[in-house]
C-alpha cells in the first residue's frame, strides 16, 4: 500500500531547516502541494526551488509565529495565492538550554511565545478554516521532552507539554467536525536545533544513555508524517505519538 497525498495542500511551519525542511520535502514527494512558512524566506525559496526542480509544487512565505496578527495574514495569503490548506504541520520551534536558576523572562517568553503561543494561533487560524470545510489534518510537533524532561530544558519541556494538551483539546473540539489533530513527540534528531549539543561532550554522554545509543535523522519520520497527513489516518485523532527510538519507555 502506497500512501499518496495528490490533490492535497499542506502548510509546514518552520520549513526552513531540520525536520520542517524534511517534512515539506517528503510531503511534496508524496504528491502534496506544499506551502512553507518561517522567518528565513531565503531558505524557504531555496527549498521551493528544489521541490519544483523535482516536479513538485511549493509556496514560500515569511512568517514569525510569535507575531499573532501576522499569522492570520500569512494563512489568508497562502489560501488566496496557493490554495486551501488540507494539512497543517505545526512545526516551528526553538529551545533554550540552561539550569533552572539561570532562566530570565526573555528566555521564558522566547520559548513559550514560539512553541506554545505561536503553535496555538497557527493551529487556530488554519483550524477555523478547516472547520468551515469540514475536513483537515493538523499535526503538531511536540517533543519527547513533553513526556520526560532532561536537565536544562525545563521551559522547552513545559512548552511541549502545552502542545500535547493543545492537541487533545483540538482533537476533542474539532474532531466531530472532521478535523484530525495529532501530535508527534520526536526523540533526539540531528538538526540545527540539536546538532551543536549532540556533538558536545554533554551530548555524547546523553546519546550514550539512549537505548540504541544514537540520534535519529529527519528522514526517520517520513512515513509517520505522510500517514498522519493522509486519508488513511481517518481513525487517528488526539494521538500523542512517540517517535523516539524507544527512549522514555
Ligand atoms: N531535533 C530534535 O531532536 C527535536 C526533538 C523533538 C522535537 N523537535 C521539534 O521539532 C521542531 C523542528 O525542530 P528542528 O529540530 O527541525 O529545529 P530547527 O532545524 O532549528 O528548525 C526549527 C524551525 O522553526 C522555525 N522557527 C523558529 N522560530 C520561529 C518563529 N518565531 N516563527 C516561524 N518559524 C520559526 C525555524 O525557522 P526560521 O528560523 O527561519 O524562522 C526553523 O525552520 C521544533 O518544534 C522542535 O521543538 C525537535
XYZ file of N, CA and C and ligand atoms in Angstrom:
795
model
N 0.847 -1.189 0.000
C 0.000 0.000 0.000
C 0.887 1.245 0.000
N 0.697 2.081 -1.011
C 1.489 3.311 -1.058
C 0.589 4.477 -0.667
N 1.022 5.266 0.308
C 0.229 6.421 0.704
C 0.546 7.583 -0.218
N -0.477 8.192 -0.792
C -0.275 9.341 -1.663
C -1.087 10.532 -1.151
N -0.595 11.709 -1.451
C -1.245 12.934 -0.984
C -1.621 13.834 -2.165
N -1.775 13.223 -3.337
C -2.101 14.014 -4.527
C -3.396 14.793 -4.303
N -3.404 16.041 -4.738
C -4.600 16.873 -4.603
C -4.685 17.601 -3.276
N -3.783 17.282 -2.347
C -3.831 17.958 -1.037
C -2.836 19.123 -0.993
N -3.186 20.097 -0.179
C -2.281 21.223 0.069
C -1.877 21.197 1.535
N -0.571 21.260 1.773
C -0.054 21.249 3.148
C 0.631 22.574 3.444
N 0.534 22.999 4.693
C 1.326 24.129 5.179
C 2.259 23.602 6.266
N 3.554 23.820 6.087
C 4.548 23.404 7.077
C 5.168 24.654 7.676
N 5.002 24.863 8.974
C 5.696 25.995 9.601
C 7.096 25.523 10.011
N 8.049 26.459 9.963
C 9.428 26.072 10.259
C 9.982 25.171 9.172
N 9.657 25.505 7.929
C 10.134 24.677 6.813
C 11.551 25.028 6.379
N 12.174 25.990 7.057
C 13.460 26.481 6.565
C 14.651 25.650 7.016
N 14.444 24.677 7.886
C 15.568 23.810 8.281
C 15.042 22.548 8.955
N 15.957 21.641 9.233
C 15.688 20.489 10.087
C 14.479 19.659 9.710
N 13.672 19.351 10.711
C 12.514 18.477 10.493
C 11.529 19.092 9.512
N 11.296 20.404 9.635
C 10.310 21.052 8.769
C 10.716 20.986 7.310
N 12.003 21.171 7.055
C 12.503 21.083 5.678
C 12.248 19.667 5.143
N 12.525 18.691 5.975
C 12.317 17.296 5.560
C 10.817 16.992 5.387
N 9.994 17.491 6.312
C 8.538 17.257 6.196
C 8.029 17.829 4.867
N 8.441 19.060 4.563
C 7.973 19.696 3.321
C 8.404 18.871 2.116
N 9.645 18.393 2.150
C 10.180 17.623 1.026
C 9.408 16.316 0.842
N 9.185 15.593 1.929
C 8.551 14.276 1.796
C 7.057 14.414 1.477
N 6.421 15.447 1.987
C 5.008 15.671 1.632
C 4.901 15.977 0.137
N 5.834 16.793 -0.364
C 5.829 17.126 -1.801
C 6.098 15.877 -2.633
N 7.043 15.051 -2.181
C 7.352 13.825 -2.937
C 6.180 12.852 -2.922
N 5.294 13.006 -1.936
C 4.113 12.134 -1.851
C 2.923 12.723 -2.619
N 3.145 13.845 -3.286
C 2.114 14.383 -4.172
C 1.414 15.631 -3.681
N 1.676 16.033 -2.421
C 1.021 17.246 -1.912
C 1.669 18.490 -2.516
N 0.890 19.550 -2.640
C 1.446 20.871 -2.929
C 1.751 21.486 -1.565
N 2.932 22.053 -1.400
C 3.401 22.388 -0.051
C 3.741 23.870 0.098
N 3.073 24.511 1.053
C 3.429 25.883 1.444
C 4.320 25.795 2.673
N 5.327 26.650 2.719
C 6.259 26.642 3.838
C 6.371 28.040 4.422
N 6.321 28.120 5.757
C 6.396 29.424 6.422
C 7.482 29.392 7.487
N 8.286 30.439 7.513
C 9.314 30.602 8.555
C 9.856 32.015 8.422
N 10.775 32.389 9.312
C 11.321 33.748 9.228
C 12.333 33.870 8.097
N 13.122 32.825 7.831
C 14.189 32.906 6.824
C 13.640 32.566 5.441
N 13.108 33.612 4.792
C 12.471 33.408 3.483
C 13.478 32.900 2.444
N 14.749 33.344 2.561
C 15.749 32.893 1.577
C 15.894 31.376 1.601
N 15.869 30.790 2.797
C 15.983 29.319 2.906
C 14.744 28.641 2.325
N 13.588 29.249 2.558
C 12.350 28.667 2.021
C 12.345 28.720 0.495
N 12.870 29.827 -0.050
C 12.907 29.961 -1.514
C 13.804 28.883 -2.123
N 14.918 28.575 -1.439
C 15.806 27.510 -1.942
C 15.087 26.161 -1.936
N 14.358 25.909 -0.856
C 13.625 24.636 -0.755
C 12.518 24.568 -1.801
N 11.835 25.693 -1.989
C 10.777 25.759 -3.016
C 11.375 25.392 -4.391
N 12.531 25.972 -4.683
C 13.172 25.690 -5.983
C 13.535 24.209 -6.083
N 14.031 23.641 -4.980
C 14.421 22.217 -5.000
C 13.200 21.328 -5.217
N 12.090 21.668 -4.564
C 10.854 20.874 -4.726
C 10.359 20.993 -6.165
N 10.392 22.212 -6.694
C 9.895 22.423 -8.061
C 10.787 21.708 -9.078
N 12.085 21.672 -8.793
C 13.022 21.000 -9.714
C 12.673 19.511 -9.839
N 12.132 18.949 -8.737
C 11.756 17.525 -8.785
C 10.305 17.338 -9.245
N 9.713 18.421 -9.765
C 8.366 18.296 -10.339
C 7.241 18.601 -9.377
N 7.574 19.031 -8.146
C 6.543 19.346 -7.155
C 6.089 20.791 -7.258
N 5.159 21.138 -6.365
C 4.629 22.497 -6.343
C 4.766 23.041 -4.925
N 5.391 24.207 -4.788
C 5.646 24.750 -3.450
C 5.417 26.259 -3.427
N 5.267 26.757 -2.212
C 4.999 28.184 -1.994
C 5.744 28.574 -0.720
N 6.413 29.707 -0.737
C 7.194 30.137 0.422
C 6.660 31.456 0.948
N 6.533 31.554 2.258
C 6.052 32.814 2.836
C 6.782 33.091 4.148
N 7.194 34.351 4.327
C 7.869 34.732 5.565
C 6.842 34.847 6.679
N 7.148 34.255 7.813
C 6.243 34.353 8.967
C 7.029 34.180 10.248
N 6.792 35.090 11.186
C 7.287 34.935 12.556
C 6.068 34.543 13.391
N 6.034 33.307 13.873
C 4.831 32.820 14.565
C 4.611 33.475 15.931
N 5.591 34.249 16.393
C 5.375 34.961 17.657
C 4.552 36.238 17.437
N 4.345 36.597 16.187
C 3.536 37.788 15.863
C 2.140 37.305 15.481
N 1.238 37.331 16.446
C -0.063 36.682 16.250
C -0.837 37.292 15.080
N -0.784 38.611 14.937
C -1.541 39.243 13.837
C -0.992 38.799 12.488
N 0.318 38.551 12.427
C 0.937 38.153 11.158
C 0.519 36.742 10.747
N 0.152 35.915 11.716
C -0.226 34.526 11.408
C -1.473 34.511 10.528
N -2.490 35.231 10.975
C -3.754 35.259 10.229
C -3.532 35.796 8.811
N -2.721 36.855 8.721
C -2.412 37.441 7.397
C -1.728 36.425 6.497
N -0.754 35.686 7.058
C 0.007 34.729 6.245
C -0.874 33.570 5.798
N -1.700 33.063 6.716
C -2.561 31.921 6.369
C -3.563 32.339 5.292
N -4.091 33.547 5.452
C -5.049 34.057 4.455
C -4.368 34.160 3.084
N -3.102 34.633 3.089
C -2.374 34.806 1.834
C -2.063 33.451 1.178
N -1.674 32.475 1.996
C -1.410 31.132 1.450
C -2.673 30.610 0.768
N -3.819 30.748 1.440
C -5.061 30.186 0.870
C -5.483 30.959 -0.388
N -5.262 32.278 -0.378
C -5.659 33.092 -1.537
C -4.749 32.827 -2.735
N -3.432 32.722 -2.480
C -2.486 32.649 -3.602
C -2.114 31.219 -3.993
N -2.248 30.274 -3.064
C -1.750 28.909 -3.339
C -2.878 27.877 -3.288
N -3.790 28.040 -2.350
C -4.918 27.111 -2.273
C -5.303 26.797 -0.833
N -6.448 26.144 -0.674
C -6.993 25.862 0.655
C -6.185 24.763 1.349
N -5.875 25.001 2.609
C -4.955 24.104 3.328
C -5.704 22.873 3.853
N -5.242 21.693 3.430
C -5.821 20.431 3.919
C -5.049 19.885 5.108
N -3.746 20.187 5.149
C -2.853 19.588 6.152
C -1.979 20.687 6.743
N -1.972 20.783 8.063
C -1.037 21.700 8.731
C -0.007 20.879 9.495
N 1.257 21.123 9.225
C 2.322 20.574 10.072
C 2.848 21.750 10.890
N 2.467 21.753 12.154
C 2.700 22.876 13.063
C 4.022 22.618 13.779
N 5.107 23.044 13.140
C 6.428 22.507 13.494
C 7.415 23.543 14.018
N 7.170 24.844 13.803
C 8.151 25.854 14.236
C 8.459 25.682 15.717
N 9.714 25.771 16.059
C 10.060 25.639 17.481
C 11.472 26.094 17.758
N 11.700 26.486 19.002
C 13.026 26.910 19.455
C 13.295 26.309 20.831
N 14.546 26.325 21.216
C 14.899 25.808 22.541
C 15.928 26.690 23.212
N 15.938 26.636 24.536
C 16.983 27.281 25.340
C 17.436 26.218 26.333
N 18.745 26.048 26.476
C 19.265 25.065 27.437
C 20.023 25.802 28.535
N 19.490 25.731 29.757
C 20.082 26.414 30.918
C 19.619 25.704 32.178
N 20.391 25.783 33.258
C 19.857 25.306 34.533
C 18.686 26.190 34.970
N 17.778 25.634 35.752
C 16.556 26.345 36.158
C 16.823 27.756 36.659
N 17.837 27.906 37.492
C 18.095 29.193 38.134
C 18.586 30.267 37.193
N 18.989 29.897 36.004
C 19.562 30.871 35.057
C 18.542 31.432 34.070
N 17.346 30.889 34.059
C 16.353 31.405 33.098
C 15.924 32.819 33.475
N 15.827 33.689 32.487
C 15.236 35.004 32.721
C 13.926 35.103 31.937
N 13.259 36.211 32.101
C 11.933 36.361 31.484
C 12.024 36.297 29.957
N 13.101 36.863 29.406
C 13.237 36.856 27.939
C 13.373 35.430 27.417
N 14.141 34.589 28.123
C 14.265 33.171 27.713
C 12.899 32.503 27.731
N 12.180 32.737 28.819
C 10.877 32.095 29.008
C 9.920 32.503 27.883
N 9.861 33.814 27.638
C 8.936 34.311 26.604
C 9.335 33.821 25.213
N 10.637 33.798 24.953
C 11.127 33.355 23.636
C 10.631 31.924 23.348
N 10.796 31.049 24.307
C 10.419 29.644 24.098
C 8.904 29.480 24.098
N 8.237 30.056 25.071
C 6.780 29.868 25.158
C 6.048 30.594 24.019
N 6.532 31.780 23.665
C 5.864 32.537 22.582
C 5.950 31.788 21.253
N 7.061 31.117 21.022
C 7.213 30.377 19.763
C 6.498 29.024 19.847
N 6.854 28.237 20.842
C 6.434 26.822 20.862
C 4.989 26.630 21.316
N 4.513 27.464 22.231
C 3.147 27.279 22.742
C 2.189 28.285 22.107
N 2.478 29.579 22.313
C 1.551 30.600 21.785
C 1.531 30.592 20.261
N 2.689 30.572 19.640
C 2.746 30.568 18.174
C 2.037 29.353 17.605
N 2.330 28.186 18.169
C 1.705 26.945 17.668
C 0.186 27.010 17.832
N -0.274 27.567 18.952
C -1.725 27.649 19.181
C -2.396 28.520 18.117
N -1.833 29.708 17.881
C -2.523 30.623 16.967
C -2.384 30.200 15.494
N -1.306 29.495 15.168
C -1.220 28.936 13.810
C -2.326 27.887 13.644
N -2.429 26.988 14.625
C -3.453 25.926 14.527
C -4.855 26.524 14.562
N -5.047 27.575 15.353
C -6.375 28.206 15.411
C -6.744 28.794 14.042
N -5.785 29.525 13.454
C -6.065 30.189 12.177
C -6.385 29.170 11.080
N -5.561 28.124 10.994
C -5.786 27.101 9.955
C -7.017 26.264 10.328
N -7.120 25.911 11.592
C -8.224 25.040 12.036
C -9.593 25.667 11.802
N -9.731 26.970 12.020
C -11.035 27.613 11.807
C -11.436 27.563 10.340
N -10.443 27.610 9.453
C -10.735 27.490 8.014
C -11.135 26.049 7.680
N -10.413 25.098 8.264
C -10.748 23.679 8.030
C -12.160 23.373 8.545
N -12.508 23.978 9.683
C -13.837 23.739 10.274
C -14.947 24.083 9.295
N -14.768 25.211 8.594
C -15.797 25.645 7.629
C -15.953 24.620 6.517
N -14.845 23.924 6.187
C -14.886 22.959 5.080
C -15.197 21.547 5.575
N -15.101 21.343 6.894
C -15.459 20.042 7.472
C -14.430 18.949 7.288
N -13.172 19.325 7.026
C -12.125 18.295 6.949
C -10.759 18.938 7.135
N -9.791 18.114 7.510
C -8.417 18.612 7.645
C -7.603 17.733 8.568
N -6.309 17.924 8.472
C -5.354 17.209 9.327
C -4.427 18.237 9.954
N -4.297 18.208 11.274
C -3.317 19.060 11.943
C -2.335 18.142 12.667
N -1.069 18.324 12.374
C -0.023 17.517 13.006
C 0.870 18.475 13.789
N 0.777 18.402 15.100
C 1.567 19.286 15.955
C 2.869 18.584 16.338
N 3.970 19.309 16.241
C 5.253 18.708 16.601
C 5.584 19.097 18.044
N 5.395 18.120 18.936
C 5.749 18.297 20.342
C 7.174 17.778 20.513
N 7.446 17.020 21.563
C 8.806 16.521 21.797
C 8.770 15.432 22.854
N 9.778 14.579 22.817
C 9.960 13.617 23.905
C 10.100 14.338 25.248
N 10.546 15.591 25.217
C 10.690 16.369 26.457
C 9.346 16.600 27.132
N 8.257 16.469 26.373
C 6.917 16.618 26.977
C 6.574 15.399 27.829
N 7.235 14.284 27.563
C 6.954 13.047 28.291
C 7.897 12.928 29.482
N 9.184 13.096 29.228
C 10.198 13.089 30.286
C 11.196 14.192 30.008
N 11.237 15.216 30.855
C 12.256 16.248 30.626
C 13.632 15.736 31.026
N 14.658 16.360 30.456
C 16.026 16.116 30.933
C 16.539 17.431 31.509
N 17.586 17.398 32.316
C 18.066 18.636 32.922
C 18.403 19.692 31.872
N 18.063 20.947 32.183
C 18.464 22.062 31.327
C 17.389 22.547 30.373
N 16.354 21.732 30.138
C 15.369 22.127 29.113
C 13.971 22.311 29.709
N 13.944 22.843 30.929
C 12.670 22.927 31.660
C 11.592 23.702 30.904
N 11.939 24.887 30.430
C 10.905 25.725 29.787
C 10.507 25.127 28.443
N 11.481 24.585 27.727
C 11.178 23.883 26.470
C 10.214 22.717 26.752
N 10.512 21.947 27.794
C 9.638 20.804 28.132
C 8.230 21.291 28.480
N 8.146 22.397 29.229
C 6.826 22.967 29.555
C 6.076 23.357 28.284
N 6.800 23.982 27.360
C 6.138 24.446 26.128
C 5.624 23.258 25.316
N 6.328 22.140 25.367
C 5.933 20.987 24.566
C 4.806 20.195 25.234
N 4.702 20.278 26.566
C 3.521 19.725 27.241
C 2.288 20.528 26.809
N 2.466 21.833 26.671
C 1.352 22.676 26.202
C 0.891 22.208 24.826
N 1.820 21.821 23.981
C 1.452 21.343 22.628
C 0.662 20.033 22.722
N 1.031 19.181 23.682
C 0.293 17.917 23.862
C -1.157 18.202 24.271
N -1.351 19.058 25.251
C -2.726 19.318 25.706
C -3.514 20.129 24.690
N -2.812 20.975 23.952
C -3.466 21.690 22.846
C -3.978 20.681 21.830
N -3.180 19.680 21.537
C -3.565 18.646 20.563
C -4.820 17.926 21.030
N -4.837 17.543 22.304
C -6.003 16.815 22.822
C -7.246 17.704 22.791
N -7.069 18.976 23.178
C -8.216 19.901 23.190
C -8.767 20.093 21.788
N -7.876 20.256 20.818
C -8.327 20.471 19.431
C -8.963 19.213 18.868
N -8.400 18.056 19.199
C -8.985 16.790 18.719
C -10.399 16.627 19.268
N -10.566 17.021 20.530
C -11.865 16.898 21.204
C -12.890 17.849 20.598
N -12.490 19.117 20.433
C -13.464 20.116 19.958
C -13.692 20.050 18.454
N -12.650 19.728 17.700
C -12.760 19.792 16.239
C -12.933 18.424 15.584
N -12.621 17.360 16.316
C -12.761 16.017 15.745
C -14.148 15.749 15.184
N -15.212 16.065 15.940
C -16.554 15.795 15.420
C -16.872 16.553 14.129
N -16.101 17.598 13.838
C -16.314 18.361 12.594
C -15.386 17.908 11.474
N -14.722 16.769 11.648
C -13.965 16.189 10.538
C -12.489 16.542 10.508
N -11.999 17.149 11.584
C -10.572 17.501 11.612
C -9.849 16.549 12.560
N -8.777 15.981 12.090
C -7.974 15.092 12.935
C -6.751 15.860 13.412
N -6.552 15.876 14.724
C -5.424 16.617 15.293
C -4.573 15.649 16.109
N -3.348 15.470 15.701
C -2.446 14.549 16.385
C -1.112 15.224 16.651
N -0.342 14.636 17.562
C 0.987 15.197 17.867
C 2.046 14.122 17.721
N 3.207 14.548 17.269
C 4.381 13.671 17.246
C 5.347 14.183 18.315
N 5.875 13.246 19.110
C 6.894 13.583 20.110
C 8.209 12.936 19.683
N 9.009 13.666 18.899
C 10.268 13.052 18.448
C 11.288 12.970 19.570
N 12.149 11.959 19.467
C 13.336 11.913 20.319
C 14.433 12.759 19.691
N 15.670 12.497 20.074
C 16.775 13.332 19.580
C 17.049 13.068 18.108
N 16.966 14.129 17.322
C 17.227 14.048 15.892
C 18.198 15.172 15.543
N 19.232 14.847 14.797
C 20.261 15.850 14.492
C 19.720 16.890 13.515
N 19.574 18.114 14.001
C 19.131 19.258 13.193
C 19.880 20.486 13.708
N 19.578 21.659 13.151
C 20.226 22.882 13.641
C 19.940 23.111 15.124
N 18.752 22.675 15.558
C 18.351 22.865 16.958
C 19.235 22.062 17.909
N 19.644 20.876 17.487
C 20.279 19.934 18.416
C 21.726 19.596 18.065
N 22.144 19.905 16.824
C 23.435 19.385 16.341
C 24.589 19.792 17.246
N 24.629 21.077 17.651
C 25.719 21.575 18.485
C 25.772 20.825 19.801
N 24.621 20.669 20.428
C 24.582 19.986 21.718
C 24.954 18.511 21.568
N 24.417 17.872 20.530
C 24.678 16.438 20.355
C 26.160 16.168 20.095
N 26.846 17.156 19.487
C 28.271 16.968 19.189
C 29.161 17.287 20.401
N 28.604 17.935 21.418
C 29.396 18.322 22.597
C 29.637 17.101 23.493
N 30.527 17.267 24.473
C 30.803 16.160 25.401
C 29.523 15.758 26.137
N 28.743 16.795 26.573
C 27.485 16.502 27.277
C 26.526 15.748 26.355
N 26.526 16.150 25.087
C 25.640 15.499 24.124
C 26.035 14.050 23.886
N 27.343 13.828 23.799
C 27.822 12.442 23.583
C 27.440 11.565 24.779
N 27.565 12.150 25.973
C 27.172 11.387 27.174
C 25.685 11.072 27.132
N 24.917 12.062 26.707
C 23.466 11.873 26.618
C 23.129 10.740 25.640
N 23.764 10.775 24.475
C 23.480 9.743 23.468
C 23.830 8.355 24.024
N 24.881 8.296 24.824
C 25.284 7.007 25.406
C 24.222 6.447 26.347
N 23.334 7.316 26.846
C 22.270 6.840 27.754
C 21.022 6.380 26.983
N 20.972 6.657 25.681
C 19.772 6.296 24.917
C 19.775 4.792 24.623
N 18.596 4.185 24.492
C 18.538 2.725 24.337
C 19.396 2.201 23.193
N 19.404 2.922 22.062
C 20.206 2.445 20.926
C 21.432 3.308 20.697
N 21.702 4.174 21.678
C 22.916 4.993 21.672
C 23.121 5.719 20.336
N 22.038 6.310 19.848
C 22.126 7.044 18.585
C 21.073 8.148 18.549
N 21.400 9.203 17.803
C 20.383 10.214 17.487
C 19.762 9.830 16.151
N 18.554 10.324 15.927
C 17.869 9.988 14.681
C 18.201 10.946 13.561
N 17.650 10.640 12.388
C 17.758 11.526 11.227
C 16.356 12.018 10.906
N 16.230 13.226 10.355
C 14.884 13.715 9.999
C 14.091 12.715 9.157
N 14.783 11.964 8.303
C 14.076 11.021 7.405
C 13.370 9.908 8.177
N 13.746 9.693 9.438
C 13.105 8.615 10.208
C 11.618 8.901 10.470
N 11.192 10.152 10.268
C 9.777 10.493 10.496
C 8.969 10.535 9.198
N 9.609 10.183 8.076
C 8.935 10.306 6.768
C 7.580 9.587 6.734
N 7.600 8.305 7.092
C 6.376 7.502 6.972
C 5.274 8.019 7.877
N 5.665 8.428 9.088
C 4.682 8.891 10.074
C 4.006 10.182 9.617
N 4.793 11.104 9.081
C 4.192 12.394 8.701
C 3.254 12.202 7.507
N 3.649 11.360 6.566
C 2.794 11.134 5.391
C 1.520 10.408 5.830
N 1.656 9.440 6.708
C 0.482 8.706 7.198
C -0.504 9.654 7.900
N 0.004 10.484 8.808
C -0.899 11.385 9.546
C -1.532 12.437 8.630
N -0.856 12.758 7.546
C -1.410 13.727 6.590
C -2.434 13.087 5.659
N -2.426 11.766 5.572
C -3.200 11.066 4.527
C -4.611 10.710 4.988
N -5.430 10.315 4.036
C -6.788 9.863 4.358
C -6.760 8.569 5.164
N -5.657 7.825 5.095
C -5.567 6.544 5.816
C -5.576 6.717 7.328
N -5.311 7.920 7.822
C -5.276 8.124 9.275
C -6.621 8.635 9.811
N -7.707 8.373 9.065
C -9.018 8.930 9.434
C -9.466 8.584 10.854
N -9.044 7.430 11.381
C -9.498 6.984 12.711
C -8.521 7.400 13.822
N -7.488 8.117 13.448
C -6.456 8.526 14.420
C -6.698 9.993 14.764
N -7.149 10.252 15.966
C -7.425 11.633 16.375
C -7.069 11.794 17.845
N -6.309 12.828 18.151
C -5.902 13.065 19.538
C -4.765 12.158 19.985
N -4.099 11.521 19.034
C -2.994 10.620 19.393
C -1.724 11.426 19.656
N -1.005 11.004 20.682
C 0.282 11.621 21.017
C 1.315 10.534 20.733
N 2.012 10.668 19.633
C 2.819 9.554 19.125
C 4.298 9.788 19.408
N 4.862 8.914 20.219
C 6.303 8.954 20.474
C 7.037 8.422 19.258
N 8.036 9.154 18.804
C 8.896 8.648 17.725
C 10.311 8.915 18.208
N 10.760 8.066 19.134
C 11.986 8.390 19.877
C 12.922 7.205 20.047
N 12.797 6.208 19.175
C 13.745 5.088 19.179
C 13.705 4.303 20.503
N 12.554 4.396 21.189
C 12.425 3.622 22.435
C 12.889 4.352 23.685
N 13.217 5.627 23.551
C 13.519 6.429 24.746
C 12.198 6.597 25.515
N 12.244 6.899 26.776
C 11.041 7.173 27.569
C 10.054 6.005 27.589
N 10.527 4.805 27.856
C 9.571 3.687 27.945
C 9.105 3.520 29.385
N 15.541 17.858 16.514
C 15.077 17.235 17.577
O 15.767 16.421 18.215
C 13.684 17.503 18.036
C 13.155 16.654 19.011
C 11.858 16.880 19.451
C 11.112 17.910 18.931
N 11.650 18.732 17.986
C 10.804 19.812 17.481
O 10.792 19.760 16.071
C 10.529 21.058 15.553
C 11.572 21.378 14.499
O 12.834 21.472 15.130
P 14.207 21.133 14.392
O 14.916 20.150 15.213
O 13.960 20.866 12.974
O 14.973 22.516 14.598
P 15.485 23.620 13.570
O 16.263 22.997 12.465
O 16.126 24.653 14.411
O 14.122 24.165 12.935
C 13.259 24.991 13.648
C 12.363 25.676 12.656
O 11.461 26.524 13.375
C 11.432 27.773 12.733
N 11.122 28.836 13.672
C 11.745 29.133 14.841
N 11.221 30.243 15.387
C 10.250 30.652 14.545
C 9.349 31.749 14.526
N 9.341 32.664 15.517
N 8.475 31.863 13.503
C 8.480 30.963 12.499
N 9.291 29.909 12.456
C 10.175 29.767 13.457
C 12.827 27.951 12.127
O 12.747 28.819 11.002
P 13.299 30.333 10.960
O 14.473 30.406 11.870
O 13.616 30.529 9.509
O 12.123 31.160 11.405
C 13.133 26.533 11.671
O 12.634 26.319 10.377
C 10.563 22.009 16.752
O 9.243 22.281 17.172
C 11.304 21.199 17.799
O 10.974 21.600 19.098
C 12.911 18.552 17.518
